[in-house]
Coordinates of C-alpha atoms and ligand atoms in Angstrom, one line a residue:
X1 CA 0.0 0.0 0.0
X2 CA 1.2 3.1 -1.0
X3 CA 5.1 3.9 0.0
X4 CA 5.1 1.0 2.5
X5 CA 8.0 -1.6 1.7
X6 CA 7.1 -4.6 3.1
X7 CA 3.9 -6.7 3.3
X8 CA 1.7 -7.4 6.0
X9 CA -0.7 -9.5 6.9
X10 CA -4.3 -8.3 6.7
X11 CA -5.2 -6.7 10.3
X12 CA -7.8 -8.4 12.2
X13 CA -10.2 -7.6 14.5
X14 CA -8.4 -7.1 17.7
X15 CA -4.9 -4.9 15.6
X16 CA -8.4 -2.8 13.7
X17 CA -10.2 -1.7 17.4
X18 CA -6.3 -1.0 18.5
X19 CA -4.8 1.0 15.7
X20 CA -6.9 2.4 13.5
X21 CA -8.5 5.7 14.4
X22 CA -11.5 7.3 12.6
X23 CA -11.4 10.8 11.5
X24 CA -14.2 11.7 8.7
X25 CA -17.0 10.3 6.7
X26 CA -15.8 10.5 3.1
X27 CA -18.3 8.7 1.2
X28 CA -21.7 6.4 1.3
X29 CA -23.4 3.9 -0.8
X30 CA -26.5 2.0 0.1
X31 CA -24.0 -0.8 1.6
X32 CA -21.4 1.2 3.3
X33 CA -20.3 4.4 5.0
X34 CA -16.4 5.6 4.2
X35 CA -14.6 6.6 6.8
X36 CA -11.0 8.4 6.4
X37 CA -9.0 7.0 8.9
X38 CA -5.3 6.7 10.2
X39 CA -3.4 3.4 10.5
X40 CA 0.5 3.7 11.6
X41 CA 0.7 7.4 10.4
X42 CA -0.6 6.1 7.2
X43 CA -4.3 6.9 5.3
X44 CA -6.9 4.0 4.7
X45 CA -10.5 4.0 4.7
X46 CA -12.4 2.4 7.2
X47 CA -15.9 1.0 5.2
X48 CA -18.9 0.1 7.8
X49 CA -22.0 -1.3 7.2
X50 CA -24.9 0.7 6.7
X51 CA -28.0 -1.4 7.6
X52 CA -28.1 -4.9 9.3
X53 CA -30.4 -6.4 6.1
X54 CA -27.1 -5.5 3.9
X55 CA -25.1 -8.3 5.5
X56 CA -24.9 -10.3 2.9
X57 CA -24.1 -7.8 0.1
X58 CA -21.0 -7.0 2.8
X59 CA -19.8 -9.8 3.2
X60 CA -19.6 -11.3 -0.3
X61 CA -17.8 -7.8 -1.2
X62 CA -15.6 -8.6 1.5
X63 CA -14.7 -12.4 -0.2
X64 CA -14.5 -10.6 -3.6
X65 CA -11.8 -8.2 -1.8
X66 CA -10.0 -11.1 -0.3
X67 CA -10.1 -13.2 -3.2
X68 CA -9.2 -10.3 -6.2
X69 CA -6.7 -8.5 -4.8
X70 CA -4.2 -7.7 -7.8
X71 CA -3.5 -4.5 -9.4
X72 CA -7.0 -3.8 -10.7
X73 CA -8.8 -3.4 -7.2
X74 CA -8.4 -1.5 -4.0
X75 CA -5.7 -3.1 -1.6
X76 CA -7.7 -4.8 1.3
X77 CA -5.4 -3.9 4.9
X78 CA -7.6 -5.8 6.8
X79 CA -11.5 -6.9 8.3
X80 CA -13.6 -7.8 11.1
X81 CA -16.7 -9.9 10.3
X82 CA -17.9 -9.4 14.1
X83 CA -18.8 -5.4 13.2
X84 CA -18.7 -5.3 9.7
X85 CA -15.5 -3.6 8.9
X86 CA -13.5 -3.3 6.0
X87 CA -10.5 -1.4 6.3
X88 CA -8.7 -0.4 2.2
X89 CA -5.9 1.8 0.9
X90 CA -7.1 5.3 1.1
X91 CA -7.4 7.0 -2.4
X92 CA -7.3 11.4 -1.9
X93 CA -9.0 11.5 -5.4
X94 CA -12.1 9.8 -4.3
X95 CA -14.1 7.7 -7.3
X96 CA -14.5 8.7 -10.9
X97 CA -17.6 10.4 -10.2
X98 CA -15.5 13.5 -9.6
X99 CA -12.9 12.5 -12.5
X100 CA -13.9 16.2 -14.4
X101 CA -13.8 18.4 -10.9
X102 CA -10.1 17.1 -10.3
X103 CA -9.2 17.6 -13.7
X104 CA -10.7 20.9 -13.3
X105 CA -8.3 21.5 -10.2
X106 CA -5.3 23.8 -11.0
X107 CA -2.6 21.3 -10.5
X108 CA -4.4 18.6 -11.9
X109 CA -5.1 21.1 -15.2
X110 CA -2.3 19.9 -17.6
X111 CA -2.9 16.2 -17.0
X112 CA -6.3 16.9 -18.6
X113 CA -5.8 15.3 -22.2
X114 CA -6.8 12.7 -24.5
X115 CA -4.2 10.7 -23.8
X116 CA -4.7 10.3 -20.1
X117 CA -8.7 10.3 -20.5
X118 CA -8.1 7.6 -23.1
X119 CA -5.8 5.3 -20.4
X120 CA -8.7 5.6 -18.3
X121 CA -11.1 4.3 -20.5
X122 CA -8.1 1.6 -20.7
X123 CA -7.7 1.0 -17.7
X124 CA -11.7 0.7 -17.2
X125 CA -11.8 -1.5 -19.7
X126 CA -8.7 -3.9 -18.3
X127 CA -10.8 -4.4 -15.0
X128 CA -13.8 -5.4 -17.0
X129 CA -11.8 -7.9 -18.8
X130 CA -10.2 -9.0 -15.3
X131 CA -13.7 -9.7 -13.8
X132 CA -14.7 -11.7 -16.9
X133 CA -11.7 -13.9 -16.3
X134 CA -11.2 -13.8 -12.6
X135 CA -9.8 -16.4 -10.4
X136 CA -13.5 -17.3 -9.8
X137 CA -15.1 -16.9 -12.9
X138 CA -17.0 -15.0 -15.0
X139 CA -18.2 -12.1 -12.9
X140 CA -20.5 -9.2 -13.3
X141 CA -20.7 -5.8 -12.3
X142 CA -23.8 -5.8 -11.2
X143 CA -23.8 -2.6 -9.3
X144 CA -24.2 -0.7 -12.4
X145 CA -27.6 0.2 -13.3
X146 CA -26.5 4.3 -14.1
X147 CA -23.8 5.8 -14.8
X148 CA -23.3 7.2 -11.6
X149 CA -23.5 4.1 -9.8
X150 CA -20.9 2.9 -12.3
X151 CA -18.9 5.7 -11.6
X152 CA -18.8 5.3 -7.7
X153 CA -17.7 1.7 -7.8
X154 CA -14.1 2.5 -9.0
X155 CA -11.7 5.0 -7.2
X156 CA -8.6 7.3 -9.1
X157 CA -5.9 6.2 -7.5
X158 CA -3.0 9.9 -7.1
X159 CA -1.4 8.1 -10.1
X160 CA -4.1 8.9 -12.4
X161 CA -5.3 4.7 -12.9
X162 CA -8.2 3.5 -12.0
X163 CA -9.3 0.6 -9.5
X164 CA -12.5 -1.2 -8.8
X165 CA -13.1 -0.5 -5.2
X166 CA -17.0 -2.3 -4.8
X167 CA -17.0 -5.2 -5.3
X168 CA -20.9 -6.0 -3.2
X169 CA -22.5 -7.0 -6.9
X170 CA -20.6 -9.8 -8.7
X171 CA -22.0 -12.7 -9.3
X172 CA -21.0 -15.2 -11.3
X173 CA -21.7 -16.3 -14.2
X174 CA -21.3 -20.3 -15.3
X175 CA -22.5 -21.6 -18.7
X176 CA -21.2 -25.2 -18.8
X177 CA -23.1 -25.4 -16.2
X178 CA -26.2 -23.3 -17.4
X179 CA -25.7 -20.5 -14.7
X180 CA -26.5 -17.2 -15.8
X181 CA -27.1 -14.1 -13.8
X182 CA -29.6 -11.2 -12.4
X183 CA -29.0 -8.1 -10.9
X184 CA -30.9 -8.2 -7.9
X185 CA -35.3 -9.7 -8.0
X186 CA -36.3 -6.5 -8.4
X187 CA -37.5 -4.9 -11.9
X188 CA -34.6 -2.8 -13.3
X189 CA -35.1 0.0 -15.5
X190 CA -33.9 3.4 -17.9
X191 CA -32.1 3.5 -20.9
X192 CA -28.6 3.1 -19.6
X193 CA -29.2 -0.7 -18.9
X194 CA -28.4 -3.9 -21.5
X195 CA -31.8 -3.9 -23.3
X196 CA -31.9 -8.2 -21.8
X197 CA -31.9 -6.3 -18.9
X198 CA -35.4 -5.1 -18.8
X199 CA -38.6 -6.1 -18.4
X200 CA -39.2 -8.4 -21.4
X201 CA -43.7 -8.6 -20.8
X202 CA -44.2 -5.4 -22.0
X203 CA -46.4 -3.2 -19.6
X204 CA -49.3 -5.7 -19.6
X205 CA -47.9 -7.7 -17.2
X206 CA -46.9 -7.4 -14.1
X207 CA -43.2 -7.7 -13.1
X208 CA -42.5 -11.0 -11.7
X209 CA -38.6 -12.4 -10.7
X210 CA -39.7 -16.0 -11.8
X211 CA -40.5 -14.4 -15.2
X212 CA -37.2 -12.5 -15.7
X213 CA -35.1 -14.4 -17.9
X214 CA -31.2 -14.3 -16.6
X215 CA -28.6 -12.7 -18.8
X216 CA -24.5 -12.9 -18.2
X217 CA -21.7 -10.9 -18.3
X218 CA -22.2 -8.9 -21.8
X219 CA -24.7 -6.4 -19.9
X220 CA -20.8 -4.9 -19.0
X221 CA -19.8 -5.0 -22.4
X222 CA -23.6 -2.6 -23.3
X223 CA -22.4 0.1 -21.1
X224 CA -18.3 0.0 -21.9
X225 CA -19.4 3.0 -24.8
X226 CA -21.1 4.9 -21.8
X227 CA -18.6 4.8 -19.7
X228 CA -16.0 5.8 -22.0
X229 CA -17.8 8.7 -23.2
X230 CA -17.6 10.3 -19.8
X231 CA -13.9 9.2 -19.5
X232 CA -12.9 10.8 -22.5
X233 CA -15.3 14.5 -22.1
X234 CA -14.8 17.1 -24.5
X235 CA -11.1 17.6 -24.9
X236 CA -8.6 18.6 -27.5
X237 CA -8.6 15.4 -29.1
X238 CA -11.5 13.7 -27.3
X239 CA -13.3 13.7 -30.4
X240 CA -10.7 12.1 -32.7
X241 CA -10.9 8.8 -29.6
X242 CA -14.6 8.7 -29.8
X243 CA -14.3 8.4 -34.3
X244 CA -12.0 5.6 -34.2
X245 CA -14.0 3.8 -31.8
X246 CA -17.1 4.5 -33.3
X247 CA -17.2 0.6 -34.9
X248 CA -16.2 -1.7 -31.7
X249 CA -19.0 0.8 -30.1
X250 CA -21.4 -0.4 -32.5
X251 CA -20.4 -3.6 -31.9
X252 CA -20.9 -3.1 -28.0
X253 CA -24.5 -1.8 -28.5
X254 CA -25.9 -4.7 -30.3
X255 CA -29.2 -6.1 -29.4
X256 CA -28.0 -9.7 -29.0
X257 CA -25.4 -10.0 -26.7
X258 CA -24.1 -12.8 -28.0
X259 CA -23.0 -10.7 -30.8
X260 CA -21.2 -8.2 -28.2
X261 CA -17.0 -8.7 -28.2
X262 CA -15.4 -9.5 -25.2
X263 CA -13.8 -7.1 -22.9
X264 CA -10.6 -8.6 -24.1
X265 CA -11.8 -7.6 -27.9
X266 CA -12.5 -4.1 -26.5
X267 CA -9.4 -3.9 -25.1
X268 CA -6.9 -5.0 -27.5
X269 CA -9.1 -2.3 -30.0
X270 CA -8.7 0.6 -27.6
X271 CA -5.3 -0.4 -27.3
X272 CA -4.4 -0.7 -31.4
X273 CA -6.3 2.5 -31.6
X274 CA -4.0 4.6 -28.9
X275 CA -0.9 3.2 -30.8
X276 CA -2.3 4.4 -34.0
X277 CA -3.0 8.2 -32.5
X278 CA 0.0 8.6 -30.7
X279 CA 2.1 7.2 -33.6
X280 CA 0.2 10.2 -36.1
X281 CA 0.9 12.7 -33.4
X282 CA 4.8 11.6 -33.4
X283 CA 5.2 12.0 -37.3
X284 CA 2.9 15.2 -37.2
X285 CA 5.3 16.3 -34.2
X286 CA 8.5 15.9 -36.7
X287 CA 6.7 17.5 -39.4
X288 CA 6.3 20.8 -37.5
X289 CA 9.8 20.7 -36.6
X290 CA 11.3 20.0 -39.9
Ligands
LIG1 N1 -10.6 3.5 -0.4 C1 -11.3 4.7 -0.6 N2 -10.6 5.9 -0.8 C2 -11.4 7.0 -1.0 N3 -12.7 7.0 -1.1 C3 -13.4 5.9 -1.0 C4 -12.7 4.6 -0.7 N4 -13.7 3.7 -0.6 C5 -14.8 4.3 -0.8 N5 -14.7 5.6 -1.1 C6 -15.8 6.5 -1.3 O1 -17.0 6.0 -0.7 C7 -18.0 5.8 -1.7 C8 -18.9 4.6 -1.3 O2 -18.1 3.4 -1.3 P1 -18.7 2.0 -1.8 O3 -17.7 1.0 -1.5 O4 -19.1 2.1 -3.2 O5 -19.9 1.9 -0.9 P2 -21.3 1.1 -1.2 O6 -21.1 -0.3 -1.2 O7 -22.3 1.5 -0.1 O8 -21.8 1.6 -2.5 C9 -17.3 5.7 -3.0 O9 -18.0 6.0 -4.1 C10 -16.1 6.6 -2.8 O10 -16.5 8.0 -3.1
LIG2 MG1 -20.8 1.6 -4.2

């Protein structure tokens, strides 16, 4: 975690009541309240359970921390299961939902460019493929059903990368063995959704879980051109991104997701495309000069 040298083992319950001190509420989902807190002179962030009935959802984020760490999510310090504690590297720049205020911020002004938008849509992009080929399994970010919510789920770490910090919502996703998902029993709706997502009875009849057909981990893959879009804002240059990946976008928004690449497909695409731009730049660069 951050400048420390050597590893640890993750603190339990007895180290966390000892030597971990709360200082402020920092952030709050339905699941958990973020506390920054101090640990050894160092920052983390101290995640308690909202409400009692969330137990479950806390727990299995807890499992998906323990079981994920690697350089695409949030490094886990340490637990207690008796009072539903998490304690996580602390990240100053907070989730992507305030990506465009930081940029805004004076020092963080210059960083604000195509390039480093576009290595955050890569970066996004790189955790969506890890998930769909975790140690586990197939997993999907369920948590996801605006773009907000999307947002909040993954934190900027001072570096400017991105890592998924949420982790409450992944189920998995099996098909040898017929096992498909759904994102919660309740009816989800709006437009930012995987159409196989939504209510398929039409309005006539009344939403009912047993009637909901499951769907798996492409629903990520529908809202990959959403995301991105936001990543990459209105820059110098922004709009160049968004033309060359105008066709895998396509691609992403089909109906059938079946017909929807991989993350690893989307990947490899962003990649080729941001080798292809900064390689123009370079020879329009030595043209100036000449
Ligand atoms: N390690 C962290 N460093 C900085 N901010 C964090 C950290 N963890 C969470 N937060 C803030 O708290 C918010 C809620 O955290 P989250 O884990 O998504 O809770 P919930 O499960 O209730 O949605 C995040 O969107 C983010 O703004
Ligand atoms: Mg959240």
């Amino acid at each position: 975690m951050g400048a420390m040298k050597n590893c640890s083992a993750w603190l339990n319950c007895e180290a966390l009541k000892k030597e971990v001190r709360k200082l402020k509420l920092v952030g709050e989902g339905a699941v958990k309240k973020v506390y920054l807190s101090e640990w050894k002179e160092m920052k983390v962030a101290l995640s308690q359970l909202t409400l009692p009935a969330l137990k479950e959802d806390f727990l299995h984020g807890l499992r998906m921390l323990q079981s994920l760490q690697s350089r695409h999510v949030v490094t886990l310090v340490g637990y207690c299961e008796d009072n539903y504690s998490i304690l996580t590297e602390y990240h100053p720049l907070g989730s992507l939902k305030h990506l465009n205020a930081t940029f805004n911020l004076p020092k963080y002004q210059n960083l604000n460019t195509w390039q480093n938008r576009f290595e955050l849509a890569i970066d996004y992009v790189s955790i969506i493929r890890y998930l769909h080929n975790s140690p586990l399994g197939v997993l999907v970010m369920c948590d996801s059903n605006d773009l907000d919510k999307v947002l909040s789920q993954y934190l900027l770490t001072s570096d400017f990368h991105l890592v998924a910090n949420d982790l409450d919502a992944l189920p998995l996703v099996d098909k040898e063995k017929g096992v498909w998902v759904k994102c919660g029993p309740r009816e989800i709706m709006g437009d930012f959704v995987a159409p196989e997502q939504l209510w398929p009875h039409g309005p006539g009849v009344e939403f009912h879980d047993d009637l909901m057909p499951p769907y798996d981990e492409k629903t990520d893959i529908w809202k990959i051109p959403a995301v991105t879009d936001y990543l990459l804002d209105h820059v110098e240059g922004s709009d160049i991104v968004r033309f060359h990946l105008f066709d895998i976008h396509a691609e992403c928004k089909r109906q059938n997701p079946s017909m929807r690449p991989s993350a690893q497909t989307v990947l490899e695409t962003y990649k080729r495309v941001l080798a292809l731009l900064l390689k123009e730049l370079a020879q329009s660069d030595s043209k100036e000069s000449l």
